[in-house]
């Protein structure tokens, strides 16, 4: 799940939508399709995951981990981890 929520510009919490989340979602979908994984894994946009200050935020299930400060450059590593049933520890938001 990729948070694509947008808040008003200047909001103190910020928003994932203002941090390139829309293109991260598109890039994730494209990468899953390119690797032939779109039937096994799904990329969806969602509204606020309440982690705005560390957005763009992605939640990986079923591991139920939240990744913060995700960029398009992280997507290959995230998809590889998903394939392996692993998580990208460097992006994990502390629980």
mmCIF file with all atom_site columns, C-alpha atoms in Angstrom:
data_model
loop_
_atom_site.group_PDB
_atom_site.id
_atom_site.type_symbol
_atom_site.label_atom_id
_atom_site.label_alt_id
_atom_site.label_comp_id
_atom_site.label_asym_id
_atom_site.label_entity_id
_atom_site.label_seq_id
_atom_site.pdbx_PDB_ins_code
_atom_site.Cartn_x
_atom_site.Cartn_y
_atom_site.Cartn_z
_atom_site.occupancy
_atom_site.B_iso_or_equiv
_atom_site.pdbx_formal_charge
_atom_site.auth_seq_id
_atom_site.auth_comp_id
_atom_site.auth_asym_id
_atom_site.auth_atom_id
_atom_site.pdbx_PDB_model_num
ATOM 1  C CA . UNK A 1 1  ? 0.000  0.000   0.000   1.00 0.00 ? 1  UNK A CA 1
ATOM 2  C CA . UNK A 1 2  ? 1.373  3.365   -1.019  1.00 0.00 ? 2  UNK A CA 1
ATOM 3  C CA . UNK A 1 3  ? 0.041  6.402   0.784   1.00 0.00 ? 3  UNK A CA 1
ATOM 4  C CA . UNK A 1 4  ? -0.920 9.050   -1.755  1.00 0.00 ? 4  UNK A CA 1
ATOM 5  C CA . UNK A 1 5  ? -2.735 11.356  0.672   1.00 0.00 ? 5  UNK A CA 1
ATOM 6  C CA . UNK A 1 6  ? -2.366 15.083  0.082   1.00 0.00 ? 6  UNK A CA 1
ATOM 7  C CA . UNK A 1 7  ? -2.658 17.780  2.705   1.00 0.00 ? 7  UNK A CA 1
ATOM 8  C CA . UNK A 1 8  ? -2.735 21.501  2.115   1.00 0.00 ? 8  UNK A CA 1
ATOM 9  C CA . UNK A 1 9  ? 0.646  22.939  1.221   1.00 0.00 ? 9  UNK A CA 1
ATOM 10 C CA . UNK A 1 10 ? 2.424  24.133  4.339   1.00 0.00 ? 10 UNK A CA 1
ATOM 11 C CA . UNK A 1 11 ? 0.641  21.681  6.660   1.00 0.00 ? 11 UNK A CA 1
ATOM 12 C CA . UNK A 1 12 ? 3.035  20.955  9.567   1.00 0.00 ? 12 UNK A CA 1
ATOM 13 C CA . UNK A 1 13 ? 2.784  17.173  9.134   1.00 0.00 ? 13 UNK A CA 1
ATOM 14 C CA . UNK A 1 14 ? 3.431  17.302  5.389   1.00 0.00 ? 14 UNK A CA 1
ATOM 15 C CA . UNK A 1 15 ? 1.984  14.600  3.155   1.00 0.00 ? 15 UNK A CA 1
ATOM 16 C CA . UNK A 1 16 ? 3.090  11.612  1.144   1.00 0.00 ? 16 UNK A CA 1
ATOM 17 C CA . UNK A 1 17 ? 1.336  12.981  -1.926  1.00 0.00 ? 17 UNK A CA 1
ATOM 18 C CA . UNK A 1 18 ? 3.682  15.951  -1.884  1.00 0.00 ? 18 UNK A CA 1
ATOM 19 C CA . UNK A 1 19 ? 6.670  13.578  -1.735  1.00 0.00 ? 19 UNK A CA 1
ATOM 20 C CA . UNK A 1 20 ? 6.246  11.912  -5.139  1.00 0.00 ? 20 UNK A CA 1
ATOM 21 C CA . UNK A 1 21 ? 3.945  9.151   -3.854  1.00 0.00 ? 21 UNK A CA 1
ATOM 22 C CA . UNK A 1 22 ? 1.869  9.071   -7.040  1.00 0.00 ? 22 UNK A CA 1
ATOM 23 C CA . UNK A 1 23 ? 4.889  8.247   -9.198  1.00 0.00 ? 23 UNK A CA 1
ATOM 24 C CA . UNK A 1 24 ? 6.101  5.741   -6.575  1.00 0.00 ? 24 UNK A CA 1
ATOM 25 C CA . UNK A 1 25 ? 2.765  3.928   -6.861  1.00 0.00 ? 25 UNK A CA 1
ATOM 26 C CA . UNK A 1 26 ? 2.910  3.933   -10.665 1.00 0.00 ? 26 UNK A CA 1
ATOM 27 C CA . UNK A 1 27 ? 6.543  2.796   -10.598 1.00 0.00 ? 27 UNK A CA 1
ATOM 28 C CA . UNK A 1 28 ? 5.753  -0.030  -8.200  1.00 0.00 ? 28 UNK A CA 1
ATOM 29 C CA . UNK A 1 29 ? 2.890  -1.257  -10.388 1.00 0.00 ? 29 UNK A CA 1
ATOM 30 C CA . UNK A 1 30 ? 5.082  -1.079  -13.493 1.00 0.00 ? 30 UNK A CA 1
ATOM 31 C CA . UNK A 1 31 ? 7.926  -2.965  -11.806 1.00 0.00 ? 31 UNK A CA 1
ATOM 32 C CA . UNK A 1 32 ? 5.620  -5.730  -10.578 1.00 0.00 ? 32 UNK A CA 1
ATOM 33 C CA . UNK A 1 33 ? 4.206  -6.112  -14.095 1.00 0.00 ? 33 UNK A CA 1
ATOM 34 C CA . UNK A 1 34 ? 7.660  -6.058  -15.696 1.00 0.00 ? 34 UNK A CA 1
ATOM 35 C CA . UNK A 1 35 ? 8.861  -8.841  -13.392 1.00 0.00 ? 35 UNK A CA 1
ATOM 36 C CA . UNK A 1 36 ? 5.704  -10.898 -13.973 1.00 0.00 ? 36 UNK A CA 1
ATOM 37 C CA . UNK A 1 37 ? 4.655  -10.525 -10.329 1.00 0.00 ? 37 UNK A CA 1
ATOM 38 C CA . UNK A 1 38 ? 1.432  -8.545  -10.730 1.00 0.00 ? 38 UNK A CA 1
ATOM 39 C CA . UNK A 1 39 ? -0.696 -11.670 -10.180 1.00 0.00 ? 39 UNK A CA 1
ATOM 40 C CA . UNK A 1 40 ? 1.105  -12.536 -6.946  1.00 0.00 ? 40 UNK A CA 1
ATOM 41 C CA . UNK A 1 41 ? 1.596  -9.054  -5.507  1.00 0.00 ? 41 UNK A CA 1
ATOM 42 C CA . UNK A 1 42 ? -0.607 -6.009  -5.613  1.00 0.00 ? 42 UNK A CA 1
ATOM 43 C CA . UNK A 1 43 ? 0.298  -2.331  -5.386  1.00 0.00 ? 43 UNK A CA 1
ATOM 44 C CA . UNK A 1 44 ? -2.534 -0.087  -4.203  1.00 0.00 ? 44 UNK A CA 1
ATOM 45 C CA . UNK A 1 45 ? -2.837 3.552   -3.342  1.00 0.00 ? 45 UNK A CA 1
ATOM 46 C CA . UNK A 1 46 ? -4.320 4.445   0.005   1.00 0.00 ? 46 UNK A CA 1
ATOM 47 C CA . UNK A 1 47 ? -5.225 7.528   1.974   1.00 0.00 ? 47 UNK A CA 1
ATOM 48 C CA . UNK A 1 48 ? -3.385 8.573   5.102   1.00 0.00 ? 48 UNK A CA 1
ATOM 49 C CA . UNK A 1 49 ? -1.380 5.940   6.963   1.00 0.00 ? 49 UNK A CA 1
ATOM 50 C CA . UNK A 1 50 ? -0.654 8.540   9.687   1.00 0.00 ? 50 UNK A CA 1
ATOM 51 C CA . UNK A 1 51 ? 3.073  8.574   8.984   1.00 0.00 ? 51 UNK A CA 1
ATOM 52 C CA . UNK A 1 52 ? 3.025  11.854  7.077   1.00 0.00 ? 52 UNK A CA 1
ATOM 53 C CA . UNK A 1 53 ? 6.187  13.270  8.578   1.00 0.00 ? 53 UNK A CA 1
ATOM 54 C CA . UNK A 1 54 ? 8.256  10.366  7.203   1.00 0.00 ? 54 UNK A CA 1
ATOM 55 C CA . UNK A 1 55 ? 6.510  10.006  3.834   1.00 0.00 ? 55 UNK A CA 1
ATOM 56 C CA . UNK A 1 56 ? 6.432  8.817   1.198   1.00 0.00 ? 56 UNK A CA 1
ATOM 57 C CA . UNK A 1 57 ? 5.177  5.781   3.082   1.00 0.00 ? 57 UNK A CA 1
ATOM 58 C CA . UNK A 1 58 ? 4.685  2.222   1.851   1.00 0.00 ? 58 UNK A CA 1
ATOM 59 C CA . UNK A 1 59 ? 3.217  -0.610  3.927   1.00 0.00 ? 59 UNK A CA 1
ATOM 60 C CA . UNK A 1 60 ? 4.204  -4.157  2.953   1.00 0.00 ? 60 UNK A CA 1
ATOM 61 C CA . UNK A 1 61 ? 1.854  -6.975  3.828   1.00 0.00 ? 61 UNK A CA 1
ATOM 62 C CA . UNK A 1 62 ? 1.677  -9.649  5.142   1.00 0.00 ? 62 UNK A CA 1
ATOM 63 C CA . UNK A 1 63 ? 4.890  -8.645  6.932   1.00 0.00 ? 63 UNK A CA 1
ATOM 64 C CA . UNK A 1 64 ? 2.957  -5.578  8.181   1.00 0.00 ? 64 UNK A CA 1
ATOM 65 C CA . UNK A 1 65 ? 5.962  -3.283  8.037   1.00 0.00 ? 65 UNK A CA 1
ATOM 66 C CA . UNK A 1 66 ? 5.918  0.390   7.189   1.00 0.00 ? 66 UNK A CA 1
ATOM 67 C CA . UNK A 1 67 ? 8.650  1.910   5.074   1.00 0.00 ? 67 UNK A CA 1
ATOM 68 C CA . UNK A 1 68 ? 9.376  5.617   5.355   1.00 0.00 ? 68 UNK A CA 1
ATOM 69 C CA . UNK A 1 69 ? 11.075 8.163   3.107   1.00 0.00 ? 69 UNK A CA 1
ATOM 70 C CA . UNK A 1 70 ? 10.632 5.832   0.130   1.00 0.00 ? 70 UNK A CA 1
ATOM 71 C CA . UNK A 1 71 ? 11.846 7.029   -3.259  1.00 0.00 ? 71 UNK A CA 1
ATOM 72 C CA . UNK A 1 72 ? 11.493 5.542   -6.734  1.00 0.00 ? 72 UNK A CA 1
ATOM 73 C CA . UNK A 1 73 ? 15.108 4.410   -6.343  1.00 0.00 ? 73 UNK A CA 1
ATOM 74 C CA . UNK A 1 74 ? 14.036 2.058   -3.534  1.00 0.00 ? 74 UNK A CA 1
ATOM 75 C CA . UNK A 1 75 ? 11.407 0.189   -5.538  1.00 0.00 ? 75 UNK A CA 1
ATOM 76 C CA . UNK A 1 76 ? 13.658 -2.510  -7.006  1.00 0.00 ? 76 UNK A CA 1
ATOM 77 C CA . UNK A 1 77 ? 14.927 -3.387  -3.534  1.00 0.00 ? 77 UNK A CA 1
ATOM 78 C CA . UNK A 1 78 ? 11.383 -3.432  -2.121  1.00 0.00 ? 78 UNK A CA 1
ATOM 79 C CA . UNK A 1 79 ? 10.092 -5.751  -4.876  1.00 0.00 ? 79 UNK A CA 1
ATOM 80 C CA . UNK A 1 80 ? 13.080 -8.076  -4.481  1.00 0.00 ? 80 UNK A CA 1
ATOM 81 C CA . UNK A 1 81 ? 12.391 -8.265  -0.740  1.00 0.00 ? 81 UNK A CA 1
ATOM 82 C CA . UNK A 1 82 ? 8.707  -8.988  -1.402  1.00 0.00 ? 82 UNK A CA 1
ATOM 83 C CA . UNK A 1 83 ? 9.649  -11.868 -3.720  1.00 0.00 ? 83 UNK A CA 1
ATOM 84 C CA . UNK A 1 84 ? 11.849 -13.355 -1.017  1.00 0.00 ? 84 UNK A CA 1
ATOM 85 C CA . UNK A 1 85 ? 9.386  -12.794 1.826   1.00 0.00 ? 85 UNK A CA 1
ATOM 86 C CA . UNK A 1 86 ? 11.805 -10.347 3.400   1.00 0.00 ? 86 UNK A CA 1
ATOM 87 C CA . UNK A 1 87 ? 11.745 -6.677  4.323   1.00 0.00 ? 87 UNK A CA 1
ATOM 88 C CA . UNK A 1 88 ? 14.091 -3.785  3.525   1.00 0.00 ? 88 UNK A CA 1
ATOM 89 C CA . UNK A 1 89 ? 15.364 -3.094  7.026   1.00 0.00 ? 89 UNK A CA 1
ATOM 90 C CA . UNK A 1 90 ? 16.961 0.256   6.184   1.00 0.00 ? 90 UNK A CA 1
ATOM 91 C CA . UNK A 1 91 ? 13.550 1.668   5.266   1.00 0.00 ? 91 UNK A CA 1
ATOM 92 C CA . UNK A 1 92 ? 11.536 0.206   8.148   1.00 0.00 ? 92 UNK A CA 1
ATOM 93 C CA . UNK A 1 93 ? 9.838  2.728   10.396  1.00 0.00 ? 93 UNK A CA 1
ATOM 94 C CA . UNK A 1 94 ? 10.645 1.786   14.011  1.00 0.00 ? 94 UNK A CA 1
ATOM 95 C CA . UNK A 1 95 ? 7.670  0.166   15.692  1.00 0.00 ? 95 UNK A CA 1
#
